[in-house]
Tab-separated table of C-alpha atoms in Angstrom:
chain	number	residue	atom	x	y	z
Q	1	MET	CA	-18.948	-11.244	8.865
Q	2	SER	CA	-16.786	-9.140	11.191
Q	3	LYS	CA	-17.359	-5.395	11.303
Q	4	LEU	CA	-14.005	-3.700	10.755
Q	5	ILE	CA	-12.832	-0.397	12.178
Q	6	ALA	CA	-13.924	2.500	9.926
Q	7	PRO	CA	-11.325	4.120	7.662
Q	8	HIS	CA	-9.935	7.517	8.608
Q	9	GLY	CA	-12.194	10.410	7.640
Q	10	SER	CA	-14.878	8.444	5.772
Q	11	ASN	CA	-17.323	5.565	6.149
Q	12	GLU	CA	-15.902	3.631	3.213
Q	13	LEU	CA	-12.367	3.243	1.917
Q	14	ASN	CA	-11.829	5.257	-1.267
Q	15	PRO	CA	-8.654	4.063	-3.014
Q	16	LEU	CA	-7.572	6.200	-5.960
Q	17	PHE	CA	-6.436	3.265	-8.113
Q	18	VAL	CA	-8.604	2.849	-11.210
Q	19	TYR	CA	-9.845	-0.734	-10.757
Q	20	ASP	CA	-12.150	-0.754	-13.765
Q	21	ALA	CA	-9.963	-2.321	-16.503
Q	22	SER	CA	-11.559	-0.495	-19.446
Q	23	GLU	CA	-11.408	2.864	-17.622
Q	24	ASN	CA	-7.772	2.223	-16.679
Q	25	GLU	CA	-6.883	1.395	-20.287
Q	26	LYS	CA	-8.758	4.455	-21.539
Q	27	LEU	CA	-6.858	6.711	-19.116
Q	28	GLN	CA	-3.535	5.138	-20.072
Q	29	HIS	CA	-4.291	5.832	-23.719
Q	30	GLU	CA	-5.291	9.429	-22.906
Q	31	ALA	CA	-2.221	9.926	-20.726
Q	32	ARG	CA	0.131	9.210	-23.645
Q	33	SER	CA	-0.965	12.458	-25.310
Q	34	LEU	CA	-1.025	14.576	-22.128
Q	35	PRO	CA	1.728	16.931	-20.935
Q	36	SER	CA	3.866	14.882	-18.557
Q	37	ILE	CA	6.339	15.308	-15.714
Q	38	LEU	CA	8.787	12.893	-14.154
Q	39	VAL	CA	7.875	12.988	-10.458
Q	40	SER	CA	10.224	12.451	-7.519
Q	41	SER	CA	10.445	9.073	-5.816
Q	42	ALA	CA	8.617	10.596	-2.822
Q	43	ALA	CA	5.738	11.874	-4.994
Q	44	ALA	CA	5.543	8.482	-6.737
Q	45	ALA	CA	5.343	6.762	-3.347
Q	46	ASN	CA	2.585	9.169	-2.310
Q	47	ALA	CA	0.676	8.214	-5.472
Q	48	VAL	CA	1.031	4.508	-4.627
Q	49	MET	CA	-0.254	5.117	-1.090
Q	50	LEU	CA	-3.179	7.159	-2.419
Q	51	GLY	CA	-3.952	4.495	-4.999
Q	52	ALA	CA	-3.822	1.713	-2.423
Q	53	GLY	CA	-6.262	3.435	-0.063
Q	54	TYR	CA	-3.690	3.949	2.695
Q	55	PHE	CA	-4.030	7.746	2.489
Q	56	ASN	CA	-7.844	7.731	2.616
Q	57	PRO	CA	-9.730	10.105	2.443
Q	58	LEU	CA	-7.273	12.295	0.507
Q	59	THR	CA	-8.121	12.706	-3.175
Q	60	GLY	CA	-4.688	13.773	-4.356
Q	61	TYR	CA	-1.709	15.998	-3.604
Q	62	MET	CA	-2.015	18.874	-1.131
Q	63	ASN	CA	-1.734	22.551	-1.988
Q	64	LYS	CA	0.493	24.949	-0.066
Q	65	ALA	CA	-2.217	26.091	2.365
Q	66	ASP	CA	-3.062	22.492	3.321
Q	67	ALA	CA	0.593	21.456	3.576
Q	68	LEU	CA	1.428	24.336	5.898
Q	69	SER	CA	-1.700	23.729	7.986
Q	70	VAL	CA	-0.815	20.037	8.304
Q	71	ALA	CA	2.778	20.861	9.264
Q	72	LYS	CA	1.775	23.428	11.886
Q	73	ASP	CA	-1.453	21.996	13.298
Q	74	MET	CA	-1.788	18.416	11.983
Q	75	LYS	CA	-4.979	19.223	10.108
Q	76	LEU	CA	-5.995	20.304	6.623
Q	77	ALA	CA	-7.700	23.639	6.018
Q	78	SER	CA	-10.965	21.645	5.998
Q	79	GLY	CA	-10.249	20.506	9.577
Q	80	LEU	CA	-9.458	16.865	8.674
Q	81	PHE	CA	-6.782	15.468	10.971
Q	82	TRP	CA	-3.601	14.600	9.044
Q	83	PRO	CA	-0.007	14.454	10.350
Q	84	VAL	CA	2.331	14.834	7.336
Q	85	PRO	CA	2.085	16.874	4.102
Q	86	VAL	CA	1.410	14.751	0.997
Q	87	LEU	CA	3.059	16.674	-1.811
Q	88	ASN	CA	4.100	16.544	-5.438
Q	89	LEU	CA	7.083	18.891	-5.419
Q	90	VAL	CA	8.941	19.819	-8.595
Q	91	LYS	CA	11.886	22.059	-9.308
Q	92	ASP	CA	10.116	23.717	-12.245
Q	93	ALA	CA	6.473	23.476	-13.323
Q	94	GLY	CA	7.502	24.501	-16.841
Q	95	ALA	CA	4.509	25.084	-19.107
Q	96	ILE	CA	2.036	23.293	-16.823
Q	97	LYS	CA	-0.997	25.431	-16.020
Q	98	VAL	CA	-3.845	25.233	-13.524
Q	99	GLY	CA	-6.803	23.424	-15.099
Q	100	GLN	CA	-4.658	21.029	-17.127
Q	101	ARG	CA	-4.705	17.262	-16.871
Q	102	ILE	CA	-1.161	15.892	-16.837
Q	103	ALA	CA	0.520	12.488	-16.769
Q	104	LEU	CA	2.826	11.603	-13.865
Q	105	LYS	CA	5.804	9.461	-14.901
Q	106	ASP	CA	7.423	6.981	-12.541
Q	107	PRO	CA	11.138	7.582	-11.747
Q	108	ASN	CA	11.570	4.157	-10.147
Q	109	VAL	CA	10.659	1.939	-13.108
Q	110	GLU	CA	12.766	1.498	-16.246
Q	111	GLY	CA	11.380	3.534	-19.126
Q	112	THR	CA	9.565	5.914	-16.703
Q	113	PRO	CA	6.041	4.622	-17.472
Q	114	ILE	CA	2.941	6.629	-16.572
Q	115	LEU	CA	1.964	6.051	-12.952
Q	116	ALA	CA	-1.074	8.331	-12.640
Q	117	VAL	CA	-2.996	11.172	-14.227
Q	118	MET	CA	-3.525	14.394	-12.320
Q	119	ASP	CA	-5.918	17.308	-12.689
Q	120	VAL	CA	-3.874	20.336	-11.670
Q	121	THR	CA	-5.916	22.624	-9.430
Q	122	GLY	CA	-3.015	24.578	-7.964
Q	123	ILE	CA	0.619	25.526	-8.587
Q	124	ASP	CA	2.257	27.054	-5.513
Q	125	THR	CA	5.871	27.835	-4.737
Q	126	PHE	CA	7.088	27.581	-1.156
Q	127	SER	CA	9.383	30.310	0.127
Q	128	ASP	CA	12.516	29.202	1.967
Q	129	ASP	CA	10.850	30.247	5.226
Q	130	GLU	CA	7.718	28.197	4.488
Q	131	LEU	CA	9.776	25.131	3.603
Q	132	ALA	CA	11.766	25.643	6.808
Q	133	VAL	CA	8.512	25.610	8.818
Q	134	ILE	CA	7.474	22.289	7.269
Q	135	ILE	CA	10.898	20.752	7.910
Q	136	ASP	CA	11.020	22.007	11.501
Q	137	LYS	CA	7.492	20.839	12.369
Q	138	VAL	CA	7.566	17.471	10.573
Q	139	TYR	CA	11.184	16.418	11.165
Q	140	ARG	CA	11.959	18.449	14.326
Q	141	THR	CA	15.361	19.339	12.865
Q	142	SER	CA	16.776	21.458	10.055
Q	143	ASP	CA	19.883	19.294	9.693
Q	144	PRO	CA	20.380	18.645	5.944
Q	145	LYS	CA	22.088	15.353	6.842
Q	146	HIS	CA	18.806	13.977	8.207
Q	147	PRO	CA	17.721	11.541	5.435
Q	148	GLY	CA	14.119	12.782	5.395
Q	149	VAL	CA	15.147	16.439	5.313
Q	150	ALA	CA	17.699	15.717	2.571
Q	151	ALA	CA	15.053	13.934	0.486
Q	152	LEU	CA	12.569	16.803	0.858
Q	153	LEU	CA	15.142	19.469	-0.010
Q	154	SER	CA	16.113	17.579	-3.169
Q	155	GLN	CA	12.591	17.636	-4.633
Q	156	GLY	CA	12.089	21.331	-5.419
Q	157	LYS	CA	9.929	24.105	-3.985
Q	158	THR	CA	6.949	24.152	-6.354
Q	159	ALA	CA	3.904	22.089	-5.367
Q	160	LEU	CA	1.504	20.781	-7.992
Q	161	SER	CA	-1.791	20.068	-6.255
Q	162	GLY	CA	-4.988	18.362	-7.278
Q	163	PRO	CA	-6.806	15.035	-7.533
Q	164	ILE	CA	-5.156	12.025	-9.130
Q	165	LYS	CA	-6.182	8.716	-10.667
Q	166	VAL	CA	-3.606	5.979	-10.137
Q	167	LEU	CA	-3.017	3.528	-12.987
Q	168	ASN	CA	-0.526	1.081	-11.404
Q	169	PHE	CA	1.399	0.422	-8.206
Q	170	SER	CA	4.876	1.229	-9.562
Q	171	TYR	CA	7.402	-1.578	-8.974
Q	172	PHE	CA	5.840	-2.839	-5.769
Q	173	GLN	CA	3.316	-5.280	-7.210
Q	174	THR	CA	5.770	-6.789	-9.693
Q	175	GLU	CA	8.833	-6.979	-7.412
Q	176	PHE	CA	6.955	-8.043	-4.263
Q	177	PRO	CA	3.936	-10.014	-5.535
Q	178	ASP	CA	3.670	-12.131	-2.376
Q	179	THR	CA	4.044	-9.222	0.039
Q	180	PHE	CA	2.772	-5.927	-1.377
Q	181	ARG	CA	-0.872	-5.464	-0.447
Q	182	THR	CA	-3.227	-2.517	-0.712
Q	183	ALA	CA	-5.319	-1.353	2.235
Q	184	VAL	CA	-8.314	-2.783	0.357
Q	185	GLU	CA	-6.706	-6.237	0.099
Q	186	ILE	CA	-5.672	-6.301	3.762
Q	187	ARG	CA	-9.180	-5.305	4.878
Q	188	ASN	CA	-10.609	-8.084	2.720
Q	189	GLU	CA	-8.224	-10.675	4.154
Q	190	ILE	CA	-8.881	-9.584	7.752
Q	191	THR	CA	-12.597	-10.055	7.057
Q	192	GLU	CA	-12.018	-13.482	5.480
Q	193	ARG	CA	-10.004	-14.588	8.524
Q	194	GLY	CA	-12.798	-13.432	10.831
Q	195	TRP	CA	-10.508	-11.164	12.848
Q	196	LYS	CA	-11.972	-8.208	14.732
Q	197	LYS	CA	-9.207	-6.985	17.023
Q	198	VAL	CA	-6.096	-6.630	14.865
Q	199	VAL	CA	-2.593	-5.535	15.885
Q	200	ALA	CA	-0.275	-3.945	13.300
Q	201	PHE	CA	3.511	-4.121	13.563
Q	202	GLN	CA	5.568	-1.670	11.491
Q	203	THR	CA	9.029	-2.772	10.415
Q	204	ARG	CA	11.811	-1.756	8.078
Q	205	ASN	CA	14.189	-4.387	9.516
Q	206	PRO	CA	14.281	-8.157	9.965
Q	207	MET	CA	12.549	-9.261	13.173
Q	208	HIS	CA	14.671	-10.657	15.979
Q	209	ARG	CA	13.458	-12.347	19.175
Q	210	ALA	CA	12.655	-9.045	20.887
Q	211	HIS	CA	10.381	-7.975	17.994
Q	212	GLU	CA	8.742	-11.388	17.819
Q	213	GLU	CA	7.980	-11.449	21.539
Q	214	LEU	CA	6.800	-7.819	21.507
Q	215	CYS	CA	4.176	-8.817	18.929
Q	216	ARG	CA	3.124	-11.737	21.145
Q	217	MET	CA	2.903	-9.516	24.220
Q	218	ALA	CA	0.692	-7.043	22.360
Q	219	MET	CA	-1.581	-9.789	21.036
Q	220	ASP	CA	-1.900	-11.474	24.446
Q	221	ARG	CA	-2.505	-8.308	26.454
Q	222	LEU	CA	-4.997	-6.884	23.994
Q	223	GLY	CA	-6.754	-10.187	23.353
Q	224	ALA	CA	-6.158	-9.709	19.629
Q	225	ASP	CA	-7.407	-12.110	16.970
Q	226	GLY	CA	-4.493	-11.525	14.637
Q	227	LEU	CA	-1.280	-9.699	13.811
Q	228	VAL	CA	-0.462	-7.874	10.575
Q	229	ILE	CA	3.288	-7.555	10.084
Q	230	HIS	CA	3.395	-4.613	7.702
Q	231	MET	CA	6.822	-3.948	6.253
Q	232	LEU	CA	7.996	-0.964	4.302
Q	233	LEU	CA	9.002	-1.937	0.753
Q	234	GLY	CA	10.145	1.444	-0.597
Q	235	LYS	CA	13.347	3.429	-0.425
Q	236	LEU	CA	15.430	3.342	2.731
Q	237	LYS	CA	18.720	4.903	3.724
Q	238	GLU	CA	22.048	3.393	2.733
Q	239	GLY	CA	23.005	0.369	4.836
Q	240	ASP	CA	19.456	-0.790	5.595
Q	241	ILE	CA	18.664	-4.410	4.740
Q	242	PRO	CA	16.845	-4.772	1.382
Q	243	ALA	CA	13.174	-5.731	1.385
Q	244	PRO	CA	13.565	-9.228	-0.201
Q	245	VAL	CA	15.973	-10.293	2.566
Q	246	ARG	CA	13.747	-8.871	5.304
Q	247	ASP	CA	10.753	-10.561	3.732
Q	248	ALA	CA	12.458	-13.987	3.634
Q	249	ALA	CA	13.631	-13.682	7.257
Q	250	ILE	CA	10.218	-12.605	8.575
Q	251	ARG	CA	8.380	-15.317	6.627
Q	252	LYS	CA	10.668	-17.988	8.055
Q	253	MET	CA	10.112	-16.704	11.612
Q	254	VAL	CA	6.315	-16.669	11.239
Q	255	GLU	CA	6.241	-20.077	9.529
Q	256	ILE	CA	8.092	-21.743	12.411
Q	257	TYR	CA	7.195	-19.747	15.513
Q	258	PHE	CA	3.631	-18.417	15.065
Q	259	PRO	CA	0.451	-20.543	15.131
Q	260	PRO	CA	-1.534	-20.872	11.876
Q	261	ASN	CA	-3.978	-18.023	11.139
Q	262	SER	CA	-2.385	-15.743	13.718
Q	263	ALA	CA	-0.173	-13.522	11.538
Q	264	MET	CA	-0.308	-11.963	8.073
Q	265	ILE	CA	2.916	-10.871	6.353
Q	266	THR	CA	2.315	-7.869	4.143
Q	267	GLY	CA	4.067	-4.781	2.845
Q	268	TYR	CA	3.328	-1.295	1.582
Q	269	GLY	CA	4.939	0.904	-1.057
Q	270	PHE	CA	6.331	4.067	0.488
Q	271	ASP	CA	9.678	5.795	0.942
Q	272	MET	CA	10.680	6.017	4.596
Q	273	LEU	CA	10.514	9.589	5.930
Q	274	TYR	CA	12.472	8.948	9.165
Q	275	ALA	CA	10.193	11.607	10.683
Q	276	GLY	CA	9.939	9.918	14.078
Q	277	PRO	CA	6.826	11.135	15.974
Q	278	ARG	CA	5.004	12.581	12.942
Q	279	GLU	CA	5.660	9.464	10.898
Q	280	ALA	CA	4.402	7.323	13.788
Q	281	VAL	CA	1.081	9.182	13.592
Q	282	LEU	CA	1.006	8.691	9.819
Q	283	HIS	CA	1.609	4.978	10.458
Q	284	ALA	CA	-1.433	4.948	12.732
Q	285	VAL	CA	-3.601	6.667	10.096
Q	286	PHE	CA	-2.845	4.191	7.373
Q	287	ARG	CA	-2.985	1.164	9.694
Q	288	GLN	CA	-6.521	2.251	10.596
Q	289	ASN	CA	-7.247	2.503	6.888
Q	290	MET	CA	-6.081	-1.087	6.351
Q	291	GLY	CA	-8.324	-2.351	9.169
Q	292	ALA	CA	-6.010	-2.567	12.213
Q	293	THR	CA	-7.442	-1.626	15.608
Q	294	HIS	CA	-4.044	-1.230	17.313
Q	295	LEU	CA	-0.533	-0.170	16.287
Q	296	ILE	CA	2.522	-1.301	18.244
Q	297	LEU	CA	4.790	1.641	19.056
Q	298	GLY	CA	8.260	0.587	20.135
Q	299	ARG	CA	11.263	2.588	21.183
Q	300	ASP	CA	12.296	5.316	18.686
Q	301	HIS	CA	9.520	4.338	16.267
Q	302	ALA	CA	10.299	5.640	12.729
Q	303	GLY	CA	13.388	7.420	14.063
Q	304	VAL	CA	16.940	7.690	12.800
Q	305	GLY	CA	20.192	8.535	14.578
Q	306	ASP	CA	19.571	10.536	17.739
Q	307	TYR	CA	17.200	13.122	16.277
Q	308	TYR	CA	14.317	12.024	18.524
Q	309	GLY	CA	13.907	10.949	22.124
Q	310	PRO	CA	13.306	7.213	22.630
Q	311	PHE	CA	9.600	7.664	23.378
Q	312	ASP	CA	8.733	10.849	21.441
Q	313	ALA	CA	6.778	8.743	18.940
Q	314	GLN	CA	4.574	7.550	21.818
Q	315	THR	CA	4.034	10.826	23.662
Q	316	ILE	CA	2.915	12.659	20.487
Q	317	PHE	CA	-0.291	10.606	20.670
Q	318	ASP	CA	-1.101	12.325	23.980
Q	319	ASP	CA	-1.450	15.591	22.033
Q	320	ILE	CA	-3.813	14.277	19.358
Q	321	PRO	CA	-7.372	15.630	19.736
Q	322	ALA	CA	-9.891	13.139	21.100
Q	323	GLY	CA	-11.662	11.311	18.301
Q	324	ALA	CA	-9.124	12.333	15.642
Q	325	LEU	CA	-8.207	8.664	15.154
Q	326	LEU	CA	-10.141	5.493	15.934
Q	327	ILE	CA	-7.069	3.241	16.093
Q	328	ASP	CA	-5.404	2.685	19.485
Q	329	THR	CA	-1.711	2.260	20.238
Q	330	PHE	CA	0.196	-0.349	22.209
Q	331	LYS	CA	3.103	1.548	23.764
Q	332	ALA	CA	6.107	-0.638	24.441
Q	333	ASP	CA	9.417	-0.233	26.215
Q	334	ASN	CA	12.701	-1.746	25.076
Q	335	THR	CA	12.375	-5.516	24.907
Q	336	ALA	CA	15.283	-7.901	25.513
Q	337	TYR	CA	15.993	-11.416	26.727
Q	338	SER	CA	16.399	-11.602	30.510
Q	339	LYS	CA	19.044	-14.103	31.659
Q	340	LYS	CA	17.405	-14.078	35.099
Q	341	LEU	CA	13.890	-14.862	33.881
Q	342	ASN	CA	14.878	-16.877	30.775
Q	343	LYS	CA	12.472	-15.000	28.538
Q	344	VAL	CA	12.065	-11.772	26.558
Q	345	VAL	CA	10.645	-8.984	28.720
Q	346	MET	CA	9.974	-5.273	28.570
Q	347	MET	CA	12.850	-3.738	30.481
Q	348	ARG	CA	10.584	-1.473	32.546
Q	349	GLU	CA	8.763	-4.611	33.753
Q	350	ALA	CA	11.935	-6.311	34.972
Q	351	PRO	CA	12.900	-4.786	38.341
Q	352	GLY	CA	16.117	-5.915	39.973
Q	353	HIS	CA	17.923	-6.208	36.652
Q	354	SER	CA	21.233	-4.629	35.711
Q	355	LYS	CA	22.386	-4.026	32.141
Q	356	GLU	CA	24.379	-7.255	32.280
Q	357	ASP	CA	21.227	-9.283	33.016
Q	358	PHE	CA	19.927	-8.731	29.450
Q	359	VAL	CA	21.137	-10.207	26.173
Q	360	ALA	CA	21.736	-6.988	24.266
Q	361	LEU	CA	23.832	-6.494	21.130
Q	362	SER	CA	24.419	-3.317	19.143
Q	363	GLY	CA	23.425	-3.204	15.489
Q	364	THR	CA	27.105	-2.804	14.581
Q	365	LYS	CA	28.061	-5.915	16.578
Q	366	VAL	CA	25.269	-7.993	15.027
Q	367	ARG	CA	26.308	-6.865	11.536
Q	368	GLU	CA	29.919	-7.815	12.288
Q	369	MET	CA	28.957	-11.267	13.586
Q	370	LEU	CA	26.672	-12.033	10.651
Q	371	GLY	CA	29.342	-10.952	8.160
Q	372	GLN	CA	31.754	-13.407	9.792
Q	373	GLY	CA	29.213	-16.207	9.556
Q	374	ILE	CA	28.569	-16.197	13.311
Q	375	ALA	CA	24.934	-16.464	14.402
Q	376	PRO	CA	23.942	-14.191	17.298
Q	377	PRO	CA	22.891	-16.106	20.424
Q	378	PRO	CA	19.464	-17.790	20.086
Q	379	GLU	CA	18.148	-15.536	22.866
Q	380	PHE	CA	18.733	-12.618	20.488
Q	381	SER	CA	17.904	-14.059	17.060
Q	382	ARG	CA	16.201	-17.222	15.841
Q	383	PRO	CA	18.824	-19.468	14.158
Q	384	GLU	CA	16.702	-19.784	11.013
Q	385	VAL	CA	16.530	-15.985	10.719
Q	386	ALA	CA	20.253	-15.639	11.422
Q	387	LYS	CA	21.046	-18.116	8.618
Q	388	ILE	CA	19.230	-15.959	6.034
Q	389	LEU	CA	20.982	-12.812	7.259
Q	390	ILE	CA	24.415	-14.502	7.308
Q	391	GLU	CA	23.980	-15.510	3.664
Q	392	TYR	CA	23.031	-11.932	2.753
Q	393	TYR	CA	25.905	-10.250	4.591
Q	394	GLN	CA	28.528	-12.719	3.411
Q	395	ALA	CA	27.396	-12.247	-0.206
Q	396	LEU	CA	27.466	-8.462	0.318
Q	397	ASP	CA	30.966	-8.574	1.834
Q	398	SER	CA	32.239	-10.790	-1.017
Q	399	LYS	CA	30.824	-8.366	-3.571
Q	400	THR	CA	32.372	-5.380	-1.756
Q	401	ALA	CA	35.763	-7.117	-1.568
Q	402	ALA	CA	35.655	-7.879	-5.320
Q	403	GLU	CA	34.978	-4.263	-6.296
């Protein structure tokens, strides 16, 4: 049996989901008579990540002191390395008191069922200045139009902190039964496959030729046993391609173009933060927790708009204290198809090339082509992937035209 990389901050993975069926049922019954709050989508996603073991070794939501310490110095008050505050923010704590057990209701599922129970150990309110520090440090901008900043500002200023017990995985397990996997499940599958060196690829988009070849480059250069394509299944910004379409396109690509037992297609339940460098470090933490030894970092990893430099999400790893993480990174440049070399290359590794020597299309141009039923050139996108995306965009355009 292969010995996997250790989880972050502990020898064993400690998911907060209650796996014991009778204990889970008992807690659900108890939760129905507890004081309850409807949490934000972000807090619900944090609960799912805690339940799935991705946020190991955290035991629940952070208090104000920990959140500020994490924002400023990337470590909890205890000294544990952690890149992004994990909060349960509310606009008003109401009658909730420290010492109470409360039920957390899910805003993303019809009927707002109970997602978790929480033992409240702290109720703290952030001042405007304190919230501004978190936003500045985590998002590197105070622009309220930044989707991550906007989401945080909409949640409230009062943090409920304390340990939680997670009772279900929200909508992720039911809506994405073939794709959603916990860190526990991915570790188990990596072990079953006999992989030791494992590369993780983060995506919130369909994968085109450049992404596909980047994964191959990383696997070849690192001598990896396998690739885990790990897609985000939670909330995105408007205009992003929905998870079921991404899932279908990626599965088709792997089925046709990757050898058997070389790639796993999985997903995780989280709302995108668009926090660029800080989110890239968070991605590394929870990829280590799921058993990956390396994370591919591409250009503008976890970025949005022009809030971050193209390689900020790579250089932040140079500032992480030695030994803070066990996972390594594979730092990549832009990848594109070279007309001169007839293959996908990293641009920095292709001297003697001009812009015109690469097959490069803007996202807007690709969207336009797909909407018109035109497949991008095969050097840019696999025809089987393009077909799935054409069907999606044409259906979307028809629906828009009918409204």
